[in-house]
Short mmCIF file of C-alpha atoms and ligand atoms in Angstrom, two decimals:
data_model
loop_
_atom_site.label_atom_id
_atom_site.label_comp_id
_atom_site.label_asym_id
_atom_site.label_seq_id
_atom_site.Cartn_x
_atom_site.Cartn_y
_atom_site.Cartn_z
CA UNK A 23 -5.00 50.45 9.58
CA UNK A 24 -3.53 49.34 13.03
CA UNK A 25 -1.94 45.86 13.42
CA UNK A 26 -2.75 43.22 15.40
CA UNK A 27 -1.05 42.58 18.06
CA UNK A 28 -1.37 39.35 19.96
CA UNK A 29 -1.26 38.02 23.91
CA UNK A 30 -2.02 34.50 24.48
CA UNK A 31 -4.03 33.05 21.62
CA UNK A 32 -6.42 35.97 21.47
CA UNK A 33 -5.90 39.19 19.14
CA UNK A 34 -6.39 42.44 20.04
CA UNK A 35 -7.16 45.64 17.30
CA UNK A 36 -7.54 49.03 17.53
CA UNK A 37 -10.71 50.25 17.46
CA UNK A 38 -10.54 52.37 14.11
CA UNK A 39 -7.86 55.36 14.18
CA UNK A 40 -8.05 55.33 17.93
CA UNK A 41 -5.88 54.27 20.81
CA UNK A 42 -7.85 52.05 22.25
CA UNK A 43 -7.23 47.97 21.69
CA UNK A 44 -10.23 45.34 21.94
CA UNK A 45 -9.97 41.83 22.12
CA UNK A 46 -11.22 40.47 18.29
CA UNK A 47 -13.98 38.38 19.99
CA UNK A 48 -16.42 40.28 22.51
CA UNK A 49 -19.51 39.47 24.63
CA UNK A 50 -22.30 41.01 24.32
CA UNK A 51 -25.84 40.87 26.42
CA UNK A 52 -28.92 41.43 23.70
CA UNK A 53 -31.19 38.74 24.46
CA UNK A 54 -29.38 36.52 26.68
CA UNK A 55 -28.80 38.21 30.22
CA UNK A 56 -31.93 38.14 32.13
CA UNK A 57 -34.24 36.75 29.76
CA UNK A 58 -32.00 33.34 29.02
CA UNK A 59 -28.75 33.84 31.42
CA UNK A 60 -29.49 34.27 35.02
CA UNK A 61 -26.90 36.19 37.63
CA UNK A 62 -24.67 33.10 38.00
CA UNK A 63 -24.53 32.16 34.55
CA UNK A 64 -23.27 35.75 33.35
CA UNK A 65 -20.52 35.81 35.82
CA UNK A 66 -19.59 32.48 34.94
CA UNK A 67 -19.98 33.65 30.83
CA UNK A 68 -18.15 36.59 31.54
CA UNK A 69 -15.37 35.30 33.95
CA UNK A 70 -15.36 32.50 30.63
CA UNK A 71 -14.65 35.22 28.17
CA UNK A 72 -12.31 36.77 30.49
CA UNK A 73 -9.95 33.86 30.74
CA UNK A 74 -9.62 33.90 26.87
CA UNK A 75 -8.58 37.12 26.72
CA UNK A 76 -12.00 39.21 25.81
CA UNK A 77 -11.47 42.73 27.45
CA UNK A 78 -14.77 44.28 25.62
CA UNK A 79 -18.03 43.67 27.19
CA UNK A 80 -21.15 45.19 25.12
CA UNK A 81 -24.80 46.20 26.66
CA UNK A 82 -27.68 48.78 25.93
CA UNK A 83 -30.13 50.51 28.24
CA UNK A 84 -32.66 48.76 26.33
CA UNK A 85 -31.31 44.90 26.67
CA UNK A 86 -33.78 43.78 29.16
CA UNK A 87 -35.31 47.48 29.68
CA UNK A 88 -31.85 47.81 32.00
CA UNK A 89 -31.89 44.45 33.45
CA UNK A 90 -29.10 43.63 30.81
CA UNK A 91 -26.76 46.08 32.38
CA UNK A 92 -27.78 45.62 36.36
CA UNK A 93 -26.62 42.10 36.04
CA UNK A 94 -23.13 42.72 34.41
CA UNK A 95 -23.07 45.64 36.69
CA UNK A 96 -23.49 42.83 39.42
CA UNK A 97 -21.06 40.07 37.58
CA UNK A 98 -18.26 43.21 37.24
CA UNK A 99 -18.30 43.80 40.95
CA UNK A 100 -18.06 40.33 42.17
CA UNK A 101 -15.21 39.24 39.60
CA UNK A 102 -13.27 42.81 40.58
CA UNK A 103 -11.06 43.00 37.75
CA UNK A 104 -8.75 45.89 37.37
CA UNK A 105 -11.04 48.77 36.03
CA UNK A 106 -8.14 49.84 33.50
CA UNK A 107 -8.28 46.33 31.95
CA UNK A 108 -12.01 45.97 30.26
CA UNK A 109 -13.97 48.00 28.33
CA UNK A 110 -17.52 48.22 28.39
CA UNK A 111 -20.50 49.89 26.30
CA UNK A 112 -23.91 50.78 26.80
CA UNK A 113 -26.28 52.36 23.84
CA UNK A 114 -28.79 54.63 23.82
CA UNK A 115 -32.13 55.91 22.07
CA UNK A 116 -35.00 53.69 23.19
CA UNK A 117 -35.23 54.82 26.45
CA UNK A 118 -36.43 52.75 29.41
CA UNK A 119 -40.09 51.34 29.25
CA UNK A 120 -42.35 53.06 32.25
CA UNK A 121 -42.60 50.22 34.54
CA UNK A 122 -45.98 49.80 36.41
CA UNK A 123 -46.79 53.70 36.01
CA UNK A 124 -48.55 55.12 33.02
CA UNK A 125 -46.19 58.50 32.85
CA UNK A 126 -44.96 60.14 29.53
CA UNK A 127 -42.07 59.75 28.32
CA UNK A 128 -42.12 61.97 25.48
CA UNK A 129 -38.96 63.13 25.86
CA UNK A 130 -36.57 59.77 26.44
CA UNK A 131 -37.59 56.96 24.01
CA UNK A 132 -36.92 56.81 20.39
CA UNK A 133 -34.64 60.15 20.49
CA UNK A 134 -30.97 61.40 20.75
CA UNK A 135 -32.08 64.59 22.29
CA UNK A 136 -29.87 66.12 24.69
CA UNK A 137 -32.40 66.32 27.72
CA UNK A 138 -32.80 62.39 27.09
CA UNK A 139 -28.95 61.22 26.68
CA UNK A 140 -27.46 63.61 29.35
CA UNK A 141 -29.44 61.51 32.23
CA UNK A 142 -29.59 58.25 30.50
CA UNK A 143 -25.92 57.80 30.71
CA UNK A 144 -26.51 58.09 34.48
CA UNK A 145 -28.78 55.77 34.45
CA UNK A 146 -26.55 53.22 32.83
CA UNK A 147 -23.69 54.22 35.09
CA UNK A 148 -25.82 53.38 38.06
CA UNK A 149 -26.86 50.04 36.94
CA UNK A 150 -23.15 49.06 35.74
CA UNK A 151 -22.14 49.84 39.15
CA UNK A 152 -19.10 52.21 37.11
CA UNK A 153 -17.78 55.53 37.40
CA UNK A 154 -17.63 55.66 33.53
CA UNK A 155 -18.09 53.89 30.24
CA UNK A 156 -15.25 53.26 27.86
CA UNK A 157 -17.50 53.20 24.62
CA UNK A 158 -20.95 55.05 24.00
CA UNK A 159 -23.11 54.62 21.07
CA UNK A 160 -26.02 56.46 19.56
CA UNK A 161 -28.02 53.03 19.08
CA UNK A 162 -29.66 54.22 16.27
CA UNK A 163 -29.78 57.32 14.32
CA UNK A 164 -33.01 59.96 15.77
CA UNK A 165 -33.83 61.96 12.59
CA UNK A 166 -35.95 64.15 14.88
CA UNK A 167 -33.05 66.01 16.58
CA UNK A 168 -30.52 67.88 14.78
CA UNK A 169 -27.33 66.31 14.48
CA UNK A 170 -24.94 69.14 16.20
CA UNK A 171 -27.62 68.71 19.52
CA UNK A 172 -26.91 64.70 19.66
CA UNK A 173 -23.42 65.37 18.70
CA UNK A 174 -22.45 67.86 21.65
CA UNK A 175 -24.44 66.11 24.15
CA UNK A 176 -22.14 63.25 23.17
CA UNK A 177 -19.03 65.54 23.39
CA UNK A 178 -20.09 66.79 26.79
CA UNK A 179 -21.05 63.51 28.61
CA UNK A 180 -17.13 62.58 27.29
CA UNK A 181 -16.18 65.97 28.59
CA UNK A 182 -17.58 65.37 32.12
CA UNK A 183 -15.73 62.18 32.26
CA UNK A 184 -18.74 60.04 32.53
CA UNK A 185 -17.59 58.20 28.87
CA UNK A 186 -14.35 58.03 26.82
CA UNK A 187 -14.94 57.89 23.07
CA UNK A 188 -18.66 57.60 21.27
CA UNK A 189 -20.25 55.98 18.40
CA UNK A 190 -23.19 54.92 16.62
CA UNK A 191 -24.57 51.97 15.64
CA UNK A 192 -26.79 51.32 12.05
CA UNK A 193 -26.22 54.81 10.69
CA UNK A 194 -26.07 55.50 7.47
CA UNK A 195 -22.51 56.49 5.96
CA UNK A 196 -23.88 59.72 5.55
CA UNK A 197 -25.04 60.49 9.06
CA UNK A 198 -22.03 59.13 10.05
CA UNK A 199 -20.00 61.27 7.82
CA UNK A 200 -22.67 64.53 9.15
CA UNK A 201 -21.69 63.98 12.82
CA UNK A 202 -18.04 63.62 12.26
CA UNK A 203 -18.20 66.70 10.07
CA UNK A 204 -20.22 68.99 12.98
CA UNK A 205 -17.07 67.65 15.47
CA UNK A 206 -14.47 68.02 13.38
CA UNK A 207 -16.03 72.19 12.57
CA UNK A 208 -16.54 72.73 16.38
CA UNK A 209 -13.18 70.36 17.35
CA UNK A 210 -15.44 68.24 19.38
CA UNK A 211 -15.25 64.83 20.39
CA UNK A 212 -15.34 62.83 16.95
CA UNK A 213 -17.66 59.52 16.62
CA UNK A 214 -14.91 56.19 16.68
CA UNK A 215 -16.42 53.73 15.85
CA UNK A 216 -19.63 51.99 14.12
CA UNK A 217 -22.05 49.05 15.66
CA UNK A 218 -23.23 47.38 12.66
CA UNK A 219 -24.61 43.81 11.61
CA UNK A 220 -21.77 41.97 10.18
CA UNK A 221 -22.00 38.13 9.51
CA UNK A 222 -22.27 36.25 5.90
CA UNK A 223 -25.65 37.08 4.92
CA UNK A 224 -25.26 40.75 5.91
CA UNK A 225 -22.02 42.52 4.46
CA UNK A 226 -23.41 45.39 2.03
CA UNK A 227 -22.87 47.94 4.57
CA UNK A 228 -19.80 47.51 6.39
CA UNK A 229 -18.43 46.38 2.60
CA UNK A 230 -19.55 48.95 0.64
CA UNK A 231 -21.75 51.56 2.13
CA UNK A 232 -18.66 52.26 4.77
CA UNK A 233 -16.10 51.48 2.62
CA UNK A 234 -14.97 55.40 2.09
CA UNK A 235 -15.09 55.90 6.15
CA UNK A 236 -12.49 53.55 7.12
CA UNK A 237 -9.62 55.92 5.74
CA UNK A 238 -11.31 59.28 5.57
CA UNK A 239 -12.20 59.32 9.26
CA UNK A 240 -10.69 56.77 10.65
CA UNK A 241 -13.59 54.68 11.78
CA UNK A 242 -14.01 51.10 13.86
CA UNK A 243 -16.79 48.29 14.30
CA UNK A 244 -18.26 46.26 16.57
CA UNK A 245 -19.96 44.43 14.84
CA UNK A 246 -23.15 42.37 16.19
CA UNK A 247 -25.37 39.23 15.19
CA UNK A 248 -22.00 37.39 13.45
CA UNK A 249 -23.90 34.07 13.41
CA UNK A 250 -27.33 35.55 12.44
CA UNK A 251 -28.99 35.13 15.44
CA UNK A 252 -27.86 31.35 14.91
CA UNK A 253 -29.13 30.59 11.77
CA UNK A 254 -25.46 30.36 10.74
CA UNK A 255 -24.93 27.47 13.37
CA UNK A 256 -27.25 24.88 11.45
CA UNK A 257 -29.64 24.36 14.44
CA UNK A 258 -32.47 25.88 12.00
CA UNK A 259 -31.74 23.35 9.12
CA UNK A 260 -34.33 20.57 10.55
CA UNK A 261 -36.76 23.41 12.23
CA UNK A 262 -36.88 25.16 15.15
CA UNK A 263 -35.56 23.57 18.18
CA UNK A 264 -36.77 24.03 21.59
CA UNK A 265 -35.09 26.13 23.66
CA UNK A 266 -33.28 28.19 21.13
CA UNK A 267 -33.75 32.26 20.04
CA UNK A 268 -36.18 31.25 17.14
CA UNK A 269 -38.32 29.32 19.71
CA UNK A 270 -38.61 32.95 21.56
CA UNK A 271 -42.06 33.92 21.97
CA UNK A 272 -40.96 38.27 21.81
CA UNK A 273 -38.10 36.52 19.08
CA UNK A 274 -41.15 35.53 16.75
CA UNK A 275 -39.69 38.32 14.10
CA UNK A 276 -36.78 36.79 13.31
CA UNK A 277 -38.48 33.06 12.46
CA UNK A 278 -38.85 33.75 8.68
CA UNK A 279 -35.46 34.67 8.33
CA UNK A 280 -34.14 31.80 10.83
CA UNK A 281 -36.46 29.26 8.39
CA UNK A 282 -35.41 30.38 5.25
CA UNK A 283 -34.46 27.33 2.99
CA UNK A 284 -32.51 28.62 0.74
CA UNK A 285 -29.66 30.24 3.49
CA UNK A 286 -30.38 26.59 5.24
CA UNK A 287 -29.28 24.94 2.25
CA UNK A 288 -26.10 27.16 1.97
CA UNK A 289 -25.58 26.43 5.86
CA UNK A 290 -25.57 22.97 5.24
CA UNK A 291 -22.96 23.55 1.64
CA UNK A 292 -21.08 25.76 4.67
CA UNK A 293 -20.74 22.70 6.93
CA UNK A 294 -18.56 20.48 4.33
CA UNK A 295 -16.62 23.29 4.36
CA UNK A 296 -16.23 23.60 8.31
CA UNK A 297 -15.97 19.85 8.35
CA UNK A 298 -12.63 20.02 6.23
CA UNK A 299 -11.13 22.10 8.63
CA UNK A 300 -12.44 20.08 11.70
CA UNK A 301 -14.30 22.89 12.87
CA UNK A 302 -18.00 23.71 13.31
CA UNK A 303 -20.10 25.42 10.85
CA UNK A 304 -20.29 28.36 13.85
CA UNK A 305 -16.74 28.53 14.08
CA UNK A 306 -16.19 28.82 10.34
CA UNK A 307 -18.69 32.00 10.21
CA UNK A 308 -17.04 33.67 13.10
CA UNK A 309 -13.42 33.22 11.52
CA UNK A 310 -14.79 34.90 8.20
CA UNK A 311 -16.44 37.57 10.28
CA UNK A 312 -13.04 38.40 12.34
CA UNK A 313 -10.82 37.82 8.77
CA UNK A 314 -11.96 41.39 8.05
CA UNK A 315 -9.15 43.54 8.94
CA UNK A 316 -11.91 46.54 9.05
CA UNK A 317 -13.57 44.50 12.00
CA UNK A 318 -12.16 45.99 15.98
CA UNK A 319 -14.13 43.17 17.26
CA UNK A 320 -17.17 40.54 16.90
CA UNK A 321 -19.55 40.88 19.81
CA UNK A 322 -20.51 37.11 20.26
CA UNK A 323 -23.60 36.09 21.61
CA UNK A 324 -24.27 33.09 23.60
CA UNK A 325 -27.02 31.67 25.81
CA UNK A 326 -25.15 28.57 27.19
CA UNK A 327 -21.25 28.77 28.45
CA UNK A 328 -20.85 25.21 26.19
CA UNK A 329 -21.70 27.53 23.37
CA UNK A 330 -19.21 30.49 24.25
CA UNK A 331 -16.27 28.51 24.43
CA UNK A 332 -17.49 26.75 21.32
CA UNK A 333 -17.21 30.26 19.41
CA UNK A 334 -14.17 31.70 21.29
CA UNK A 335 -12.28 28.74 19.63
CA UNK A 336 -13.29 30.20 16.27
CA UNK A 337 -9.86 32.24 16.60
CA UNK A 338 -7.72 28.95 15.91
CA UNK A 339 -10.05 28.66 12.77
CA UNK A 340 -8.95 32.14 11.60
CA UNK A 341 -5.46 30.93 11.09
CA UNK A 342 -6.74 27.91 8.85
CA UNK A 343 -8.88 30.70 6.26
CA UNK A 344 -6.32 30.57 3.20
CA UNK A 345 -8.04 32.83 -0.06
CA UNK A 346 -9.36 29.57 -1.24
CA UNK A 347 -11.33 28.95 1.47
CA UNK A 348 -12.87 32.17 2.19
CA UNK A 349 -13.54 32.32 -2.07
CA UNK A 350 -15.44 29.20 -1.45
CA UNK A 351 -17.40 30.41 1.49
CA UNK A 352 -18.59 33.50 -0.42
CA UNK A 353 -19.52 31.47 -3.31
CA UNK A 354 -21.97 29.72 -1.42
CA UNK A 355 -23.44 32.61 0.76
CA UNK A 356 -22.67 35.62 -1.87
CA UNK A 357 -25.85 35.76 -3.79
CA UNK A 358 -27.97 36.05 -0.02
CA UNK A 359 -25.96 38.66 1.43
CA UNK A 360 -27.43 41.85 1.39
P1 NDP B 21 -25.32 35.84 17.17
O1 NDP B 21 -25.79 36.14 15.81
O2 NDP B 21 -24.00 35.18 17.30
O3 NDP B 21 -26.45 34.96 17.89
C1 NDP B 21 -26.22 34.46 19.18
C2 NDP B 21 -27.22 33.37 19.50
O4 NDP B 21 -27.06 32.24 18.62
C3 NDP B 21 -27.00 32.81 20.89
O5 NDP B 21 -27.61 33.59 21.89
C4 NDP B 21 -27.58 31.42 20.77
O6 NDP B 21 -29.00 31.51 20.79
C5 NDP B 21 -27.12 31.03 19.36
N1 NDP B 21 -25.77 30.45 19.37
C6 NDP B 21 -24.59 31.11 19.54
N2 NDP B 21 -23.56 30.27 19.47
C7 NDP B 21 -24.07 29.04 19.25
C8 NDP B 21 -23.49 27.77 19.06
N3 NDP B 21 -22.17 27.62 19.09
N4 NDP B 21 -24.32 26.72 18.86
C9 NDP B 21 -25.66 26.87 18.83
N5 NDP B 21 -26.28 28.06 18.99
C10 NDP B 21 -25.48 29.15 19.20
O7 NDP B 21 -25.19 37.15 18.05
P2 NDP B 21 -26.32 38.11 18.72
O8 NDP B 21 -27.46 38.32 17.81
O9 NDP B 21 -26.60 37.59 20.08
O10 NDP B 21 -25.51 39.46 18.80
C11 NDP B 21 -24.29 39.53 19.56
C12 NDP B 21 -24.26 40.84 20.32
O11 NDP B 21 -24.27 41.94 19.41
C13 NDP B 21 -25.46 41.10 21.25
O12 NDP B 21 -25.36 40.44 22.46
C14 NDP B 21 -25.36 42.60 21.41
O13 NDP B 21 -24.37 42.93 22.37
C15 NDP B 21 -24.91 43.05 20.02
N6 NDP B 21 -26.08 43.48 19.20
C16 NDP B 21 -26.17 44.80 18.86
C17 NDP B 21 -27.21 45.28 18.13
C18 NDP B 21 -27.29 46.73 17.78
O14 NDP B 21 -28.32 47.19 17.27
N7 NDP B 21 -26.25 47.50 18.02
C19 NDP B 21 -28.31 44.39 17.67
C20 NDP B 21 -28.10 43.01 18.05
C21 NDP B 21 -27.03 42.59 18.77
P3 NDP B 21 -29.97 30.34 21.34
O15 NDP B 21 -29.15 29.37 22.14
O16 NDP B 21 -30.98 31.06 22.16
O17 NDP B 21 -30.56 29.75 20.11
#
């Protein structure tokens, strides 16, 4: 496992067995840019980030049906940082929606065929404004299309220099362990790294499904949704508020999880805890999130700058999680987490 290694107050990791170092908070775009953050507001979010020392920025063809990406694409070209100092990611499998038209497009949504992911990374490239992407992930796994097809498709796009390393994000252990396998026969480019939901109600995976990964092949996460979408902020306790994600019309799927009274009542156990420490309940999820040495980095989310520098404190909490802390944390959340 790599070491941390530190500049200013934020932390940087290796993402898995790689080379590659990512700040241990990120930004990501589901969401929030376009539908909740307009231009301004993401170059301000971003330029926000920036300043703390976040050098990963995450997006997905799909955010926004591209929007999502046009608008960092924009936000990266008017803040002109030097290219060799940020990462960013894009995702792929859903394809772009038809807009206006009726046309088929049998061949680029819901698939990791090759015909689909050797244009859509142009298409992403374009809208980023970027000559490449640093990290590419298979945004879900298309069990449709042999694996060796997806897999050299992702080896070639890295091979014409339009990516550097590739992933995957909610595979299975074993699909993961498939792909690397077909790479590692045909010495391809091997899958780095994992995008998986990671925060205290959600660990099974990335604790135990994975657990075998991390030293057999080497692999890193990004992991995504650390405060649940915000349930793990305490703004759900009372309700739904105006104005937040679970007030979302297209959001309407996550409201039974967001209302559930039984992880409101532990949110509200958490928040003694966070109070102890003089943090916020947010802050103390995030720390346990990042005290996971198997975690390259937490994609944040955040709709309002206020909140985004709320959460990129959450690294001074990290220093304040002693074993007896985090023990009491999981005692609270442990019988939710799935
Ligand atoms: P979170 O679980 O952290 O939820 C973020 C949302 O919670 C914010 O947009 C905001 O919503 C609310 N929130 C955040 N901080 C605060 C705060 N301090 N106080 C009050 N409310 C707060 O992360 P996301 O679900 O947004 O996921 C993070 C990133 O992970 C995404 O942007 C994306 O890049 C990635 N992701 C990847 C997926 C994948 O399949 N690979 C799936 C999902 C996400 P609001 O203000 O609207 O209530």
């Amino acid at each position: 496992m790599s070491a941390d290694s530190k500049s200013n107050s934020m932390i940087y990791r290796h993402l898995g067995r790689s080379g590659l170092q990512v700040s241990l908070f990120s930004l990501g775009s589901w969401v929030t840019f376009h539908n909740q953050v307009d231009a301004s507001g993401v170059r301000e979010m971003m330029a926000m980030a920036w300043d703390a020392g976040v050098n990963f920025f995450d997006n997905a063809e799909v955010y926004a049906n591209g929007e999502s990406e046009l608008l960092m694409g924009k936000a990266l070209k008017e803040l002109a940082w030097n290219r060799l100092d940020f990462v960013i990611s894009s995702k792929f499998f859903w394809g772009l929606k038809p807009v206006g038209g009726k046309q088929s497009r049998t061949n680029s949504q819901n698939t990791l065929n090759r015909k689909y992911l050797m244009q859509a990374i142009d298409g992403s490239l374009q809208r980023l404004k970027l000559d490449y992407l640093d990290l590419i992930f298979c945004h879900r796994a298309d069990p449709h299309t042999p694996v060796e097809e997806t897999v050299w498709a992702m080896h070639n796009i890295i091979e014409q220099g339009k990516a550097l390393y590739w992933g995957t994000s909610e595979w299975s252990a074993d699909e993961i362990r498939a792909a690397w396998e077909v790479a590692e026969r045909h010495h391809l480019h091997k899958p780095v790294m994992e995008q998986p939901q990671y925060h205290l109600f959600h660990r099974q995976r990335v604790e135990k499904e994975y657990a075998r990964l991390y030293k057999d092949i080497g692999l890193g996460l990004t992991t995504w949704s650390p405060l649940a979408s915000g349930l793990l902020t305490g703004k759900y306790i009372e309700g739904i508020p105006d104005g937040s994600r679970g007030a979302m019309q297209n959001m309407s799927f996550l409201q039974e999880e967001l209302l559930d009274q039984q992880k409101n009542h532990a949110v509200a156990q958490l928040q003694e805890i966070a109070h102890s420490l003089d943090c916020s309940v947010a802050q103390l999820a995030l720390a346990w999130v990042a005290h996971n040495p198997r975690v390259s980095t937490v994609i944040l989310g955040a709709s309002r700058p206020e909140q985004l520098q709320e959460n990129l404190a959450a690294l001074d909490v990290l220093k304040k999680l002693n074993p007896e802390t985090v023990d009491k944390i999981e005692g609270l959340t442990a019988k939710f987490a799935d």
